[in-house]
Amino acid sequence: MLDISNSMHEVQQSLGVGSGVSHANPVDVKWQETLDKAAAGVVSVKFCHTRSFDGEKAVSSEATGFVVDAERGYILTNRHVSGPNPFWGRCIFENHEEVDADVIYYDPIHDFGILRFDPKAIKFMSLSAIPLRPDLAKVAEAVRLIGNDAGEKLSIQAAVISRLDRNAPEYDGEGYCDFNTNYIQAASGATGGSSGSPVINVFGQAVAMQAGGKAKTATDFFLPLDRPLRALQCLQKGQPITRGTIQCQWKFKPFNECQGLGLTAEWEGAFRKAFPTEVGILVAERVIPEGPSDTKIKVGDILVKVNGELVAQFKFLDEILDSSVGNTVKLLLQRRGKDVEVLLEVQDLYKITPNRLVTVAGGSFQDLSYQRARAHGVACRGVFLCNAGGSFDPLRSGCTIQKVDDKATPDLDTFIEVMKVIPDQTRVVVTYTNLHDPHTPRLSILRIDRYWSKKISQRVRNDKTGLWELTDLADAVARLPPVPRAANFVQLRSVPPAIADIVKSIVKVECYVPEYLNGSDYTPRPSVGVVIDAEIGVVLVSRATVPHALCDISLTIADSIIVDGEVLFCHPLHNYALVKYDPKLVMAPLQSAKLSPTNVEQGTSLHFVGFKDNNIGGPVCTQTTVTDIYNLQLAGNAERPKIRAMNSEAIKVDTGLADECGSGIMIGDDGVVQALWLTSLYVNDEDDDMYRYYGISTSTILPVISRVRKGEVPKLRILSVEFEAITMSQARDMKVSEDWISKVEIANSYCHQLFKVKKRTIQGDDNLRALLEGDIVLTLNGNIITRLSETEIQDDAEVLEARVVRYGEELDLKLDTVLADDFETKRVVLFCGATLQPPHHAARLRVRKSPSEVFVSSVVRGSPANHYGLIPATFITHVNDTEAGDLDSFLEAAMAIPDNSNFTLTTMTLSGIEQVMKMKRNDHYFPTKEWSRASPKWTARLIQG
């Protein structure tokens, strides 16, 4: 591979040209001249597919294109580059001039599209077009690929054409595949980024276009340019690019295979005489149900004639169909050795090629396309789920919606009308089918959200501008008033009577998050929560289920009643959340769980009542023994810090059922709950996010619960540090005196340990009012600290008195405490596809001092942020030269810049590495939006530039 991003010098050397060699090969000299000229017409295409559409996911990527009309600014590239998706992109020429580009045309079937740019925007080079000559593609022809191979600016690869009659490749996965065309095969080993590269001959003419390949065999597949040339000529003449179809997929098969399908010797002789260079003909491979060919063409039929003419190549069949839209064609077929004539209506291919995308309740939908119907052998009709987001997250992208709320949805318009009248938060039954199994209807109960996604909107492609223009179709329908409902609980069998009633204190909890905050890029896990106060309606649940307050929460009581919940409080250290619900809506004998105020000790016998992660059926119950009380030390993800439990004492039990249950309780014979069974994220040795199941004593949570039961909203104050335990030998090495070691051994005869500060989250200027990394805490408010539970602050004290060992010296400190609520996210900005927020607790713990209060929590695929390389878990410190210390200053600077204009963002990684990157806003597809919490509800506003 030869890099010519700066010059053709390496090409010259490799060809022996211009290096003082007197016996230069004239062919090499000609290639050199050709490559010099052709390179000016090849561009690197950097693009975003801003929405998932027609089986193609939203993505940011790069590829190649080449100028085919310098005056009009037309660039030819692949369809899988131009998309059917909403497209946002730019083209970079050889001299590194950059221009915006729009999609002016993409083919409904074949792998080519045409981009348009403004030729006047190129100031520093002369534009030249590469001529298209599909007729010059020959076997054994030496060609060159010029393109953006493997992300390089411009590179060249040599190849020799080996086949002209290969069938279109079938790629793995659910995405796009070309069909009803032959492909050209060669071996060059091109890789990602080379899609759309011109395949040129020694005279600088494009004989094909790179479209795909197989990396393992270094085989490349080139698209013939017959149909791209026709489309280009139609655009140049201002004529419509007609496309016809009979909804039948054909495959090129050699004559010997066709003989086995019934091809007679007479017809084979006729073909060989008419087309002496051909070695096969077209055979029907797939007939689309309910299409023009259905019942008339059968799989295995051999195509002989169309309108009385022998047809052996795809391009001639395409020509006939494209010129016959709305008319009929007569096909002569060979079926098991017999001639069969059929008349077929030629359908307009564009009528079964969707050009609109409807978004409702967080999901996006389109009419089922010919592409998807052909891929799965189903009728080309129905509502196709492009992106299973929001309320439709439980379904799978790529399914078809058959019914909503028992109302049939045969097409997109009907689906819209059905969805318009469904009130916010209504639970409906959705019937759907997976295209892999279209004959098996499936049902799912979905809660239709119209709060986070208020409007039903539609984007329709404008063929003149290439933009997908947005219109609102309907506003949200207000939710119906909730109705109180009654239910009875199941009875636990084979347990003591005092234990049996615990089911009346357990509810199932599900959570939906419209945005990924606090670094949490996962779907929350359903689990069970414990009712801690049935009178005022409060449930305690793991933060693996309710990670933050920007969410919808559903509580299921007695597997019967479903009520809404809202976040009341999130504990930053112990990994639990308190959820409030309206007790007036529950006419069931819910009971507040009795919580023990004493610590659980090793050896205690308890009943374990656990719920497996699928939450199906009742709990699993067993007698168990507490085998260990240990300090929960969970490794955090260094690159993507997330919420995890810390500074907590965990309980281990001797039953294997505990390892299968993500939630539950541990209860004594008297019916008093001694501990809760929770889930926390952590990172394993391979840096994979994992879940840890563990128990936490009710005595740890009871101080907060007591305030809630008094009707207070907890205003917990904490020390903003993470502790880790050290042994007495380690303490002695760190200059803890023998006197203190003796005091520790007396204070806790079961566990001799002290606690060292591992990390602090807030950096103050006064080191005498804060704990530092490495400090060993001896006492807090005069109490010797030998257990993590003793570091808990039981009151609202803003200052604690502490005695610590710092660098071998004992110090008395007055420590400032912080409000736990200050670590919770209350404001979120969606900017260029990035979710921005103040740094959360785990992020602050990762850095010594936050360089900014603008933290990137997540980035949407196919967005400008994704495109220009803004990554999650980074801080934004400047917009151009303006400091962006917080969200307000960031918005003021960023929104002052005109839309689609270049600006820079200065970012800093968690490791303190500063970077500067280019960025552009795209308000058309990614408007700036803000969510802010005015407890308990969140409100949204669009921010205009």
Coordinates of N, CA and C in Angstrom, one line a residue, residues 731-835:
A731 N -0.2 -0.8 59.6 CA -0.3 0.5 60.4 C 1.0 0.8 61.1
R732 N 1.6 -0.2 61.6 CA 2.9 0.0 62.3 C 3.9 0.5 61.3
D733 N 3.9 -0.1 60.1 CA 4.9 0.4 59.0 C 4.6 1.9 58.6
M734 N 3.3 2.3 58.8 CA 3.0 3.6 58.4 C 3.0 4.6 59.6
K735 N 3.7 4.2 60.6 CA 4.1 5.1 61.8 C 2.9 5.3 62.7
V736 N 2.0 4.3 62.8 CA 1.0 4.4 63.8 C 1.6 3.9 65.1
S737 N 1.4 4.6 66.2 CA 2.1 4.3 67.4 C 1.6 3.0 68.1
E738 N 2.5 2.4 68.9 CA 2.1 1.1 69.6 C 0.9 1.4 70.5
D739 N 0.8 2.6 71.1 CA -0.3 2.9 71.9 C -1.6 2.8 71.2
W740 N -1.6 3.3 70.0 CA -2.9 3.3 69.2 C -3.2 1.9 68.7
I741 N -2.2 1.1 68.4 CA -2.4 -0.2 67.9 C -3.0 -1.0 69.1
S742 N -2.5 -0.8 70.3 CA -3.1 -1.5 71.5 C -4.5 -1.0 71.7
K743 N -4.8 0.2 71.5 CA -6.2 0.7 71.7 C -7.2 0.1 70.7
V744 N -6.7 -0.1 69.4 CA -7.5 -0.7 68.4 C -7.8 -2.1 68.8
E745 N -6.8 -2.9 69.2 CA -7.0 -4.3 69.6 C -8.0 -4.4 70.7
I746 N -8.0 -3.5 71.6 CA -9.0 -3.5 72.7 C -10.4 -3.1 72.3
A747 N -10.4 -2.1 71.4 CA -11.7 -1.6 70.9 C -12.5 -2.6 70.1
N748 N -11.8 -3.5 69.4 CA -12.5 -4.4 68.5 C -11.7 -5.7 68.6
S749 N -12.2 -6.6 69.4 CA -11.4 -7.9 69.6 C -11.6 -8.9 68.5
Y750 N -12.7 -8.6 67.6 CA -13.0 -9.5 66.5 C -12.2 -9.2 65.2
C751 N -11.9 -7.9 65.1 CA -11.2 -7.5 63.8 C -10.3 -6.3 64.1
H752 N -9.0 -6.6 64.0 CA -8.0 -5.6 64.2 C -7.6 -4.8 62.9
Q753 N -8.2 -3.7 62.7 CA -8.0 -2.9 61.5 C -8.2 -1.5 61.7
L754 N -7.5 -0.7 60.9 CA -7.8 0.7 60.8 C -8.1 1.1 59.3
F755 N -8.4 2.3 59.1 CA -8.8 2.7 57.7 C -8.0 3.9 57.2
K756 N -7.5 3.6 56.0 CA -6.7 4.6 55.3 C -7.5 5.2 54.2
V757 N -7.2 6.5 53.9 CA -7.9 7.2 52.8 C -7.3 6.7 51.5
K758 N -8.1 6.1 50.7 CA -7.7 5.7 49.4 C -7.8 6.8 48.3
K759 N -8.9 7.5 48.4 CA -9.2 8.6 47.4 C -10.1 9.6 48.0
R760 N -10.0 10.8 47.7 CA -10.9 11.9 48.1 C -11.6 12.4 46.8
T761 N -12.8 12.9 47.0 CA -13.6 13.4 45.9 C -13.6 14.9 45.7
I762 N -13.4 15.6 46.8 CA -13.4 17.1 46.7 C -12.1 17.6 47.3
Q763 N -11.4 18.4 46.5 CA -10.1 19.0 46.9 C -10.3 20.4 47.5
G764 N -10.0 20.5 48.7 CA -10.1 21.9 49.3 C -8.7 22.5 49.4
D765 N -8.7 23.8 49.7 CA -7.5 24.6 49.8 C -6.8 24.4 51.2
D766 N -7.6 24.0 52.2 CA -7.1 23.9 53.6 C -7.0 22.4 53.9
N767 N -5.8 21.9 53.9 CA -5.5 20.5 54.2 C -5.8 20.1 55.6
L768 N -6.0 21.1 56.5 CA -6.3 20.8 57.9 C -7.8 20.6 58.1
R769 N -8.6 20.9 57.0 CA -10.0 20.7 57.2 C -10.5 19.6 56.2
A770 N -9.6 18.7 55.8 CA -9.9 17.7 54.8 C -9.0 16.5 55.0
L771 N -9.5 15.3 54.7 CA -8.6 14.1 54.7 C -7.9 14.1 53.4
L772 N -6.6 13.6 53.4 CA -5.8 13.5 52.3 C -5.5 12.0 52.0
E773 N -5.2 11.7 50.7 CA -4.9 10.3 50.4 C -3.7 9.8 51.3
G774 N -3.9 8.7 51.9 CA -2.8 8.1 52.8 C -3.1 8.4 54.2
D775 N -4.0 9.3 54.6 CA -4.3 9.5 56.0 C -4.9 8.3 56.6
I776 N -4.5 8.0 57.8 CA -5.0 6.9 58.6 C -5.9 7.5 59.7
V777 N -7.2 7.2 59.7 CA -8.1 7.7 60.6 C -8.1 6.9 61.9
L778 N -7.8 7.6 63.0 CA -7.8 6.9 64.4 C -9.1 7.1 65.1
T779 N -9.6 8.4 65.1 CA -10.9 8.6 65.8 C -11.7 9.6 65.0
L780 N -13.0 9.6 65.1 CA -13.9 10.6 64.7 C -14.8 11.0 65.8
N781 N -14.8 12.2 66.2 CA -15.6 12.7 67.3 C -15.2 11.9 68.6
G782 N -14.0 11.6 68.7 CA -13.5 10.9 69.9 C -13.7 9.4 69.9
N783 N -14.3 8.8 68.9 CA -14.6 7.4 68.9 C -13.5 6.7 68.0
I784 N -12.9 5.6 68.5 CA -11.9 4.9 67.7 C -12.7 4.2 66.6
I785 N -12.1 4.3 65.4 CA -12.7 3.8 64.1 C -12.0 2.4 63.8
T786 N -12.8 1.3 64.0 CA -12.3 0.0 63.6 C -13.2 -0.7 62.7
R787 N -14.3 -0.1 62.3 CA -15.3 -0.7 61.3 C -15.8 0.4 60.4
L788 N -16.0 0.1 59.2 CA -16.5 1.1 58.2 C -17.8 1.7 58.7
S789 N -18.7 0.9 59.3 CA -19.9 1.4 59.8 C -19.7 2.6 60.8
E790 N -18.6 2.6 61.4 CA -18.3 3.7 62.4 C -17.9 5.0 61.8
T791 N -17.7 4.9 60.4 CA -17.4 6.2 59.7 C -18.6 6.9 59.3
E792 N -19.8 6.3 59.5 CA -21.1 6.9 59.2 C -21.3 8.1 60.1
I793 N -21.8 9.2 59.5 CA -22.2 10.4 60.3 C -23.7 10.2 60.7
Q794 N -24.0 10.2 61.9 CA -25.3 9.9 62.4 C -26.2 11.2 62.5
D795 N -25.6 12.4 62.3 CA -26.3 13.6 62.5 C -26.0 14.5 61.3
D796 N -26.4 15.8 61.5 CA -26.2 16.8 60.4 C -25.0 17.6 60.6
A797 N -24.0 17.0 61.3 CA -22.8 17.8 61.6 C -22.1 18.3 60.4
E798 N -21.8 19.5 60.3 CA -21.0 20.1 59.1 C -19.5 19.9 59.4
V799 N -19.1 19.7 60.6 CA -17.7 19.5 60.9 C -17.6 18.4 61.9
L800 N -16.6 17.5 61.6 CA -16.2 16.4 62.5 C -14.8 16.6 63.0
E801 N -14.6 16.2 64.3 CA -13.3 16.3 64.9 C -12.6 14.9 64.6
A802 N -11.4 14.9 64.1 CA -10.7 13.7 63.8 C -9.3 13.7 64.3
R803 N -8.8 12.5 64.6 CA -7.4 12.4 64.9 C -6.9 11.4 63.8
V804 N -5.8 11.8 63.1 CA -5.3 11.0 62.0 C -3.8 10.9 62.1
V805 N -3.3 9.9 61.4 CA -1.8 9.9 61.2 C -1.5 10.3 59.7
R806 N -0.8 11.3 59.6 CA -0.5 11.9 58.2 C 1.0 11.9 58.1
Y807 N 1.5 11.2 57.1 CA 3.0 11.1 56.9 C 3.8 10.8 58.2
G808 N 3.2 9.9 59.0 CA 3.9 9.5 60.2 C 3.7 10.4 61.4
E809 N 2.9 11.5 61.3 CA 2.6 12.4 62.3 C 1.2 12.4 62.7
E810 N 0.9 12.4 64.0 CA -0.5 12.5 64.5 C -1.0 13.9 64.5
L811 N -2.2 14.1 63.9 CA -2.8 15.4 63.8 C -4.2 15.4 64.2
D812 N -4.6 16.5 64.9 CA -6.0 16.7 65.2 C -6.6 17.6 64.1
L813 N -7.7 17.2 63.5 CA -8.3 18.0 62.4 C -9.7 18.3 62.7
K814 N -10.2 19.3 62.1 CA -11.7 19.6 62.0 C -12.0 19.4 60.5
L815 N -12.8 18.4 60.2 CA -13.1 18.0 58.9 C -14.5 18.5 58.4
D816 N -14.5 19.1 57.3 CA -15.7 19.6 56.7 C -16.4 18.4 56.0
T817 N -17.7 18.3 56.3 CA -18.5 17.3 55.6 C -19.2 17.9 54.5
V818 N -19.8 17.1 53.6 CA -20.5 17.6 52.4 C -21.9 16.9 52.3
L819 N -22.8 17.6 51.7 CA -24.1 17.0 51.5 C -24.1 15.9 50.4
A820 N -24.6 14.8 50.7 CA -24.6 13.7 49.8 C -25.4 14.1 48.5
D821 N -26.4 14.9 48.7 CA -27.3 15.4 47.6 C -26.5 16.2 46.6
D822 N -25.4 16.8 47.0 CA -24.6 17.6 46.1 C -23.9 16.7 45.0
F823 N -23.9 15.4 45.2 CA -23.3 14.5 44.2 C -24.3 14.0 43.2
E824 N -25.6 14.3 43.5 CA -26.6 13.8 42.6 C -26.8 14.7 41.4
T825 N -27.1 14.1 40.3 CA -27.2 14.9 39.0 C -28.6 15.5 39.0
K826 N -28.7 16.8 38.8 CA -30.0 17.5 38.8 C -30.1 18.3 37.5
R827 N -29.1 18.3 36.6 CA -29.2 19.0 35.4 C -28.4 18.3 34.3
V828 N -28.9 18.2 33.1 CA -28.3 17.5 32.0 C -28.5 18.3 30.7
V829 N -27.4 18.4 29.9 CA -27.5 19.1 28.7 C -27.2 18.1 27.5
L830 N -28.0 18.0 26.5 CA -27.8 17.2 25.4 C -27.2 18.2 24.3
F831 N -26.0 18.0 23.9 CA -25.3 18.9 23.0 C -24.5 18.1 21.9
C832 N -24.9 18.3 20.7 CA -24.2 17.6 19.6 C -24.2 16.1 19.7
G833 N -25.2 15.6 20.4 CA -25.3 14.1 20.6 C -24.5 13.6 21.8
A834 N -24.0 14.6 22.6 CA -23.3 14.2 23.9 C -24.2 14.6 25.0
T835 N -24.2 13.7 26.1 CA -24.9 14.0 27.3 C -23.9 14.6 28.3

